[in-house]
Coordinates of C-alpha atoms in Angstrom, one line a residue:
Chain A
M1 CA 0.1 0.0 -0.2
R2 CA 1.3 3.6 -1.1
I3 CA -0.3 6.7 0.6
I4 CA -0.9 9.5 -1.7
P5 CA -1.7 12.7 -0.1
T6 CA -4.6 14.8 -1.5
D7 CA -2.2 17.9 -1.6
A8 CA -0.1 16.2 -4.3
I9 CA -3.3 15.5 -6.3
T10 CA -4.2 19.2 -6.0
D11 CA -0.8 20.4 -6.9
A12 CA -0.7 18.1 -10.1
V13 CA -4.2 19.1 -11.3
A14 CA -3.3 22.9 -10.9
R15 CA -0.1 22.6 -12.7
L16 CA -1.7 20.6 -15.5
F17 CA -4.4 22.8 -16.3
R18 CA -2.1 25.9 -16.6
D19 CA 0.5 24.0 -18.6
A20 CA -2.0 22.4 -21.0
N21 CA -3.8 25.8 -21.5
I22 CA -0.6 27.5 -22.5
R23 CA 1.5 24.9 -24.3
L24 CA 0.2 23.1 -27.2
P25 CA 0.6 19.3 -27.0
S26 CA 3.4 18.2 -29.3
D27 CA 1.4 15.9 -31.6
I28 CA -1.0 18.6 -32.3
R29 CA 1.7 20.9 -33.2
A30 CA 3.4 18.4 -35.2
A31 CA -0.1 17.9 -37.1
V32 CA -0.4 21.8 -37.7
D33 CA 3.2 22.0 -39.0
A34 CA 2.6 19.0 -41.4
A35 CA -0.8 20.5 -42.5
I36 CA 1.2 24.0 -43.3
E37 CA 3.5 21.6 -45.8
S38 CA 0.7 19.7 -47.3
E39 CA -2.0 22.4 -47.5
P40 CA -2.3 23.2 -51.3
W41 CA -4.7 26.3 -50.6
D42 CA -3.1 29.5 -50.3
D43 CA -5.7 31.2 -48.0
A44 CA -5.9 27.9 -46.0
R45 CA -2.2 27.8 -45.5
R46 CA -2.3 31.5 -44.2
T47 CA -4.8 30.6 -41.6
L48 CA -2.7 27.6 -40.4
K49 CA 0.3 29.8 -40.2
T50 CA -1.8 32.1 -37.8
I51 CA -2.9 29.0 -35.7
R52 CA 0.9 28.2 -35.4
E53 CA 1.7 31.9 -34.6
N54 CA -0.7 32.0 -32.0
A55 CA 0.8 28.8 -30.3
D56 CA 4.2 30.5 -30.3
I57 CA 2.7 33.7 -28.6
A58 CA 0.9 31.9 -26.0
E59 CA 3.9 29.9 -25.0
S60 CA 6.4 32.6 -25.2
R61 CA 3.9 35.1 -23.3
G62 CA 2.7 32.3 -20.8
V63 CA -0.8 33.2 -21.8
P64 CA -3.6 30.6 -22.8
I65 CA -3.8 29.6 -26.3
C66 CA -7.5 30.1 -26.6
Q67 CA -9.8 32.2 -24.3
D68 CA -11.9 29.2 -23.9
T69 CA -9.8 27.4 -21.4
G70 CA -12.4 24.8 -21.3
M71 CA -14.6 22.6 -19.2
A72 CA -12.0 20.8 -16.9
C73 CA -12.3 16.9 -17.8
V74 CA -10.0 15.0 -15.8
F75 CA -9.3 11.3 -16.1
I76 CA -7.8 9.6 -13.1
D77 CA -6.3 6.0 -13.2
I78 CA -6.0 4.9 -9.6
G79 CA -3.9 1.8 -8.7
I80 CA -5.5 -0.5 -6.5
D81 CA -2.4 -0.5 -4.1
A82 CA -2.5 3.3 -3.9
H83 CA -4.2 5.0 -0.9
I84 CA -5.6 8.3 -1.2
D85 CA -5.6 10.3 2.3
G86 CA -8.9 12.2 1.6
D87 CA -11.5 13.2 -0.8
V88 CA -10.2 12.9 -4.2
Y89 CA -13.1 14.8 -5.9
A90 CA -12.5 17.8 -3.5
A91 CA -8.4 17.5 -4.1
V92 CA -9.4 17.9 -7.8
N93 CA -11.5 20.7 -7.7
D94 CA -9.1 22.4 -5.5
G95 CA -6.6 22.1 -8.1
V96 CA -8.8 23.1 -11.0
A97 CA -9.7 26.2 -9.0
R98 CA -6.0 27.2 -8.1
G99 CA -4.9 26.3 -11.8
C100 CA -7.7 28.8 -13.0
A101 CA -6.7 31.7 -10.7
E102 CA -2.7 31.0 -11.1
G103 CA -2.9 30.6 -15.0
Y104 CA -5.3 33.5 -15.6
L105 CA -7.6 30.9 -17.0
R106 CA -11.3 32.0 -17.7
A107 CA -14.0 30.7 -15.4
S108 CA -16.6 29.1 -17.8
I109 CA -18.7 27.0 -15.7
V110 CA -22.2 27.7 -14.6
R111 CA -23.4 26.0 -11.4
D112 CA -26.7 25.1 -13.1
P113 CA -27.6 24.8 -16.7
L114 CA -30.7 26.5 -16.7
R115 CA -30.3 29.3 -13.9
R116 CA -26.7 29.9 -15.1
E117 CA -24.8 31.5 -12.4
N118 CA -20.8 31.4 -13.0
T119 CA -19.1 29.5 -10.3
G120 CA -16.2 32.0 -10.8
D121 CA -13.3 29.3 -10.7
N122 CA -14.1 26.9 -13.4
T123 CA -15.2 24.2 -11.0
P124 CA -16.6 21.8 -10.7
A125 CA -14.5 19.5 -12.9
A126 CA -16.0 16.4 -14.8
V127 CA -13.9 13.6 -13.4
Y128 CA -13.6 10.2 -14.4
I129 CA -12.2 7.3 -12.2
D130 CA -10.8 4.0 -13.2
L131 CA -9.3 1.4 -11.1
V132 CA -6.0 0.1 -12.5
P133 CA -3.3 -2.6 -11.2
G134 CA -0.4 -0.9 -9.3
D135 CA 0.2 1.4 -6.6
K136 CA 0.5 4.8 -8.9
I137 CA -1.9 7.4 -9.9
K138 CA -2.1 8.9 -13.3
I139 CA -4.1 12.1 -13.8
T140 CA -4.9 13.2 -17.4
V141 CA -6.4 16.5 -18.0
A142 CA -8.2 17.6 -21.1
P143 CA -9.4 21.1 -20.9
K144 CA -12.5 21.0 -23.5
G145 CA -13.6 24.0 -25.5
F146 CA -17.4 24.2 -26.1
G147 CA -17.5 25.7 -29.6
S148 CA -16.6 22.2 -30.8
E149 CA -18.5 20.3 -27.8
N150 CA -21.4 22.0 -29.0
M151 CA -21.1 20.4 -32.5
S152 CA -20.7 16.9 -31.3
R153 CA -23.3 14.2 -31.5
V154 CA -24.6 10.7 -30.4
K155 CA -26.7 8.5 -32.7
M156 CA -28.0 5.1 -32.2
L157 CA -27.1 3.3 -35.5
R158 CA -28.8 -0.1 -36.4
P159 CA -26.8 -2.9 -36.6
A160 CA -27.8 -3.3 -40.7
D161 CA -26.1 0.5 -40.9
G162 CA -22.6 -1.3 -40.4
V163 CA -19.5 0.6 -41.0
A164 CA -20.9 2.5 -44.1
G165 CA -23.4 4.0 -41.7
L166 CA -20.8 4.9 -38.8
V167 CA -18.5 6.5 -41.7
D168 CA -21.8 8.6 -43.0
F169 CA -22.5 9.6 -39.6
V170 CA -19.1 10.8 -38.9
V171 CA -18.5 12.8 -41.9
S172 CA -21.7 14.3 -42.0
T173 CA -21.3 15.5 -38.2
V174 CA -18.2 17.2 -39.3
E175 CA -19.8 18.8 -42.3
S176 CA -22.3 20.2 -40.2
A177 CA -20.0 21.5 -37.9
G178 CA -18.5 23.7 -40.7
G179 CA -16.7 26.7 -39.6
S180 CA -18.1 26.7 -36.0
A181 CA -16.0 24.0 -34.4
C182 CA -12.8 25.8 -35.1
P183 CA -11.3 23.6 -37.8
P184 CA -9.0 22.1 -38.4
V185 CA -10.8 19.6 -36.2
V186 CA -9.7 16.5 -34.3
V187 CA -12.4 14.0 -34.2
G188 CA -12.9 11.6 -31.3
V189 CA -15.1 8.6 -32.4
G190 CA -16.9 6.1 -30.0
V191 CA -18.4 3.2 -31.2
G192 CA -20.2 0.2 -29.3
G193 CA -21.2 0.2 -25.7
S194 CA -24.5 1.9 -24.8
F195 CA -25.6 5.4 -25.3
D196 CA -23.6 6.7 -22.3
K197 CA -20.6 4.6 -23.1
A198 CA -20.2 5.7 -26.8
A199 CA -20.2 9.5 -25.7
L200 CA -17.4 8.7 -23.0
L201 CA -15.6 6.6 -25.6
A202 CA -15.4 9.4 -28.1
K203 CA -14.3 12.0 -25.4
R204 CA -11.3 9.4 -24.5
A205 CA -10.5 8.8 -28.1
L206 CA -9.3 12.6 -28.0
L207 CA -6.9 11.8 -25.2
R208 CA -4.8 9.6 -27.5
G209 CA -2.0 11.4 -29.5
L210 CA -2.1 12.1 -33.0
D211 CA 1.4 10.4 -33.3
E212 CA 0.3 7.3 -31.5
P213 CA -1.4 4.6 -34.3
N214 CA -4.4 2.7 -33.3
P215 CA -3.2 -0.5 -32.0
D216 CA -6.0 -2.2 -34.0
P217 CA -5.3 -2.6 -37.7
Y218 CA -8.9 -2.6 -38.7
Y219 CA -9.7 0.7 -36.7
A220 CA -6.2 2.3 -38.0
R221 CA -7.4 1.8 -41.7
L222 CA -11.0 3.2 -40.8
E223 CA -9.2 6.3 -39.2
R224 CA -7.3 6.8 -42.5
E225 CA -10.4 6.4 -44.4
L226 CA -12.5 8.8 -42.4
L227 CA -9.6 11.5 -42.3
E228 CA -9.6 11.2 -45.9
K229 CA -13.3 11.6 -46.5
I230 CA -13.4 14.6 -44.0
N231 CA -10.5 16.3 -45.6
A232 CA -12.2 15.8 -49.2
L233 CA -15.2 17.9 -47.6
G234 CA -13.1 21.1 -48.7
I235 CA -14.2 22.9 -45.4
G236 CA -10.7 23.9 -44.5
P237 CA -9.3 25.8 -41.7
M238 CA -12.0 28.1 -39.9
G239 CA -14.3 27.1 -42.6
F240 CA -12.9 29.4 -45.5
G241 CA -12.1 26.5 -47.8
G242 CA -9.1 24.1 -48.2
A243 CA -8.0 20.7 -47.7
T244 CA -7.4 20.8 -44.0
T245 CA -10.6 20.3 -42.4
A246 CA -9.3 17.7 -39.7
L247 CA -5.8 16.9 -38.3
G248 CA -6.9 13.4 -37.0
V249 CA -9.5 10.7 -36.3
S250 CA -9.2 8.7 -33.4
I251 CA -11.7 5.6 -32.8
L252 CA -12.2 3.9 -29.7
S253 CA -14.7 0.7 -29.4
M254 CA -16.3 -1.6 -27.4
P255 CA -18.8 -4.7 -27.1
T256 CA -22.2 -3.6 -27.6
H257 CA -25.7 -5.3 -27.5
I258 CA -27.1 -7.6 -30.6
A259 CA -29.5 -5.1 -31.2
G260 CA -27.6 -1.9 -31.4
L261 CA -24.8 0.2 -32.7
P262 CA -24.3 3.2 -30.7
A263 CA -22.0 5.8 -32.2
A264 CA -20.8 9.3 -30.8
V265 CA -18.5 11.8 -32.3
N266 CA -16.7 14.4 -30.1
I267 CA -15.5 17.2 -32.0
S268 CA -12.4 19.1 -30.9
C269 CA -10.8 22.1 -32.0
H270 CA -7.4 22.7 -33.4
V271 CA -6.4 23.5 -29.8
T272 CA -6.9 20.1 -28.7
R273 CA -5.3 19.8 -25.1
H274 CA -4.3 16.9 -23.1
L275 CA -1.6 16.4 -20.3
S276 CA -0.7 13.8 -17.9
E277 CA 1.2 13.3 -14.8
V278 CA 1.9 10.1 -12.8
L279 CA 2.1 10.4 -9.0
Chain B
M1 CA -5.2 43.3 -50.2
T2 CA -5.8 44.2 -46.7
H3 CA -8.7 46.9 -46.3
A4 CA -7.5 49.2 -43.1
I5 CA -10.6 50.2 -41.3
T6 CA -11.2 52.8 -38.7
L7 CA -14.3 52.4 -36.4
P8 CA -16.8 53.0 -36.2
M9 CA -17.7 51.0 -39.4
T10 CA -19.6 53.3 -41.8
K11 CA -22.1 52.1 -44.5
E12 CA -19.8 53.4 -47.2
A13 CA -16.7 51.4 -45.9
A14 CA -18.7 48.2 -45.4
A15 CA -20.1 48.5 -48.9
T16 CA -16.4 48.3 -50.2
L17 CA -15.9 45.0 -48.5
R18 CA -16.5 41.5 -50.0
A19 CA -16.7 38.1 -48.6
G20 CA -13.0 36.7 -48.3
D21 CA -11.5 40.0 -48.0
A22 CA -8.9 40.8 -45.4
V23 CA -9.5 43.6 -43.1
S24 CA -7.3 45.3 -40.4
L25 CA -9.7 47.2 -37.7
S26 CA -8.5 50.2 -35.4
G27 CA -11.0 51.7 -32.8
V28 CA -13.8 50.7 -30.4
I29 CA -15.4 47.4 -30.4
Y30 CA -17.6 46.0 -27.7
T31 CA -17.5 42.3 -26.4
A32 CA -20.9 40.7 -25.9
R33 CA -21.8 36.9 -25.9
D34 CA -24.6 34.6 -25.0
A35 CA -25.6 36.2 -21.5
A36 CA -25.0 39.9 -22.6
H37 CA -27.3 39.0 -25.5
I38 CA -30.0 37.7 -23.5
R39 CA -29.8 40.8 -21.2
L40 CA -29.7 43.2 -24.1
C41 CA -33.0 41.7 -25.4
E42 CA -34.6 41.8 -22.1
L43 CA -33.7 45.6 -21.9
L44 CA -35.4 46.2 -25.4
D45 CA -38.5 44.1 -24.3
A46 CA -38.9 46.2 -21.3
G47 CA -38.6 49.5 -23.3
K48 CA -35.3 50.4 -21.3
P49 CA -32.1 51.9 -23.0
L50 CA -29.2 49.8 -23.7
P51 CA -26.0 50.3 -21.9
I52 CA -23.9 50.8 -25.1
D53 CA -24.7 52.9 -28.0
I54 CA -25.7 50.4 -30.6
N55 CA -26.1 52.7 -33.7
G56 CA -23.0 52.3 -35.8
A57 CA -21.2 49.9 -33.2
A58 CA -19.1 47.1 -33.7
I59 CA -19.9 43.7 -31.5
Y60 CA -17.4 41.1 -30.9
Y61 CA -18.7 37.6 -29.9
A62 CA -15.9 37.2 -27.3
G63 CA -15.5 36.3 -23.7
P64 CA -11.7 36.8 -22.8
T65 CA -9.5 35.2 -20.0
P66 CA -8.6 37.5 -17.1
P67 CA -5.5 39.8 -18.1
P68 CA -2.4 38.9 -16.3
P69 CA -0.5 41.9 -14.5
G70 CA 0.8 44.2 -17.2
F71 CA -1.4 42.9 -20.1
A72 CA -4.5 45.1 -21.5
A73 CA -6.4 41.9 -22.2
G74 CA -6.0 38.0 -21.8
S75 CA -6.9 35.8 -24.5
I76 CA -9.4 37.0 -26.6
G77 CA -10.5 34.9 -29.8
P78 CA -13.9 34.8 -31.2
T79 CA -16.8 32.4 -30.1
T80 CA -19.3 30.8 -32.4
S81 CA -21.4 33.6 -33.7
S82 CA -24.7 31.4 -34.4
R83 CA -25.5 31.2 -30.7
M84 CA -26.3 35.0 -30.9
D85 CA -28.3 34.7 -34.1
F86 CA -31.3 35.0 -32.0
A87 CA -30.5 38.5 -31.3
A88 CA -28.5 39.8 -34.1
P89 CA -31.4 40.9 -36.5
R90 CA -32.9 43.1 -33.9
L91 CA -29.6 44.7 -32.9
I92 CA -28.7 45.2 -36.7
R93 CA -32.0 46.8 -37.3
L94 CA -31.3 49.3 -34.4
G95 CA -28.0 50.4 -36.2
L96 CA -25.6 47.5 -35.3
M97 CA -22.7 47.7 -38.0
C98 CA -20.2 45.6 -37.5
M99 CA -20.4 42.0 -35.9
I100 CA -17.0 39.8 -35.4
G101 CA -17.2 36.2 -34.4
K102 CA -16.7 32.8 -36.0
G103 CA -19.0 30.3 -38.2
A104 CA -21.9 30.9 -40.5
R105 CA -24.9 33.0 -39.7
S106 CA -28.6 32.3 -40.1
A107 CA -30.6 33.3 -43.3
E108 CA -32.4 35.9 -41.1
V109 CA -29.1 37.5 -40.0
T110 CA -27.9 37.4 -43.5
E111 CA -31.2 39.2 -44.6
A112 CA -30.8 41.9 -41.9
I113 CA -27.0 42.6 -43.0
R114 CA -28.3 43.1 -46.7
E115 CA -31.2 45.3 -45.6
C116 CA -29.1 47.5 -43.5
G117 CA -25.8 47.4 -45.1
A118 CA -23.9 46.2 -42.3
V119 CA -20.9 43.5 -42.1
Y120 CA -20.1 40.3 -40.3
L121 CA -16.4 39.5 -40.0
A122 CA -14.8 36.6 -38.8
A123 CA -11.6 36.3 -36.5
T124 CA -9.4 33.3 -36.4
G125 CA -11.0 30.9 -33.7
G126 CA -8.6 29.5 -31.3
A127 CA -6.1 32.6 -31.9
G128 CA -6.8 34.1 -28.5
A129 CA -3.2 35.1 -27.7
L130 CA -2.5 36.6 -31.1
L131 CA -5.5 38.7 -31.1
A132 CA -4.9 39.8 -27.4
A133 CA -1.8 41.4 -28.5
R134 CA -3.9 43.9 -30.6
V135 CA -5.9 45.1 -27.8
V136 CA -4.8 48.5 -26.7
S137 CA -7.3 48.8 -23.6
A138 CA -10.2 46.9 -22.4
E139 CA -12.9 48.2 -19.9
T140 CA -16.0 46.8 -18.5
V141 CA -19.0 48.9 -19.1
A142 CA -22.0 46.7 -18.6
F143 CA -23.0 43.6 -16.7
P144 CA -19.9 43.2 -14.4
E145 CA -21.7 40.2 -12.6
L146 CA -21.5 38.5 -15.9
G147 CA -17.7 38.0 -15.5
A148 CA -16.0 36.8 -18.7
E149 CA -19.6 37.6 -20.3
A150 CA -19.9 41.2 -19.3
I151 CA -19.7 43.9 -21.9
R152 CA -16.4 45.2 -22.3
R153 CA -15.3 48.4 -24.4
L154 CA -12.0 47.5 -26.4
V155 CA -9.7 49.6 -28.1
V156 CA -8.0 47.8 -30.9
R157 CA -5.2 48.4 -33.3
D158 CA -4.6 46.6 -36.4
F159 CA -7.0 44.0 -35.4
P160 CA -7.0 41.1 -38.2
A161 CA -10.2 39.6 -39.4
T162 CA -11.9 38.4 -42.6
V163 CA -14.9 39.5 -44.3
A164 CA -17.5 36.6 -43.8
T165 CA -20.9 38.0 -44.8
D166 CA -20.7 41.2 -46.9
S167 CA -23.4 43.8 -47.4
L168 CA -24.8 42.3 -50.7
G169 CA -25.2 38.8 -48.6
G170 CA -21.9 37.0 -50.0
D171 CA -20.8 34.3 -47.6
I172 CA -17.1 32.9 -47.0
Y173 CA -18.3 29.9 -45.6
A174 CA -20.3 28.8 -48.9
Q175 CA -17.9 30.6 -51.3
G176 CA -14.6 29.6 -49.9
R177 CA -15.4 25.9 -49.9
E178 CA -16.9 26.2 -53.5
N179 CA -13.9 28.0 -54.8
Y180 CA -11.6 25.5 -53.4
L181 CA -13.4 22.4 -54.4
R182 CA -14.0 23.9 -58.0
E183 CA -10.4 24.6 -58.2
R184 CA -9.5 21.1 -57.0
R185 CA -11.6 19.3 -59.6
K186 CA -9.5 21.2 -62.6

């Protein structure tokens, strides 16, 4: 048994949110750089260069890349041999609040969806906890902007719709998002499970680095096919036209019911942030 | 070519702009997003005066991060404009000349833009740090209790944007994609 103080969790969460909002992850930066090289449309290339210049300015000045510093999504893998000496949810929320204040992040959360009073410190976080082997804790933060979140969808496809139905659903979701989701987007796809699990899979799919291939060759191929179809839409960076509508597609799947083919598409913008730390 | 525009935007200046043109704005713009637009409509419904002079104004759909010490503004990129479509035609008909945001607008907004000779501009979404460097000063002028959603009066210099909907109804979100796809098929 290893004891992990809640203070260490709070410190890590604060640090992760500050850093994730200021420095673009290396996989996204590399994908933007590659798109600048491959984009044939002049206007689109200029927009991509603006996106890269913005990331450089944010990092050198230590200010957030985007003003939407996101809803605080936190994924924690807790080793079953680790013992946390207090309330893990309170520790995470303390870290989110401190990261928000210290990093000059925007308070973007309202306490109630209908009564809409801002909590002032970006809490509470959306926390997902999984139990894993070992005595360590892995914390992953993913500040999620809502311009792209609003363009996401869940659909209960029929088994007969098959892979063609899934492809059509994913491509049409990106098409209807158009310029509103801050393209070039990153597309998280969840397929299988249940209504709720599909959505969570889609969100988790966004945590995978664009430089890490899907370990299942079937899904790796499907990701490439989807990316090609999405980029043939011609929506382009910020929706002004061009070849770079998406930087990547990431799919997660799980077993499902004989009657169903749940599918979810979680769209993320070109400021797709994810950062992890192991305690 | 980039149109250098000094705000307030006049009808004459708006008439020279075409969808896809680059513009560089200098002068006063007001930030207002979801909650502020709801408040503005409530004031109009109640027959009360608005906290800003809407006639000739430029509204930026944005909610900035708090400015760190020594900065005029925190990150300040555009938010999705379509969420403000419910209020925009009414404000345009009251004299709102210029909107800045991102993403396509409704047919009703486009119609009001044409009718009144206004213009809708798109700033680069997600480029909040770059755009903040073009803000000279920022001052909260209405609804301070809304935090990031308060109305701020910004003075900007050389603020870059692209004409998204011009005063003839031309739309970059339709035309840009069409032009690219047509060229690619050649």
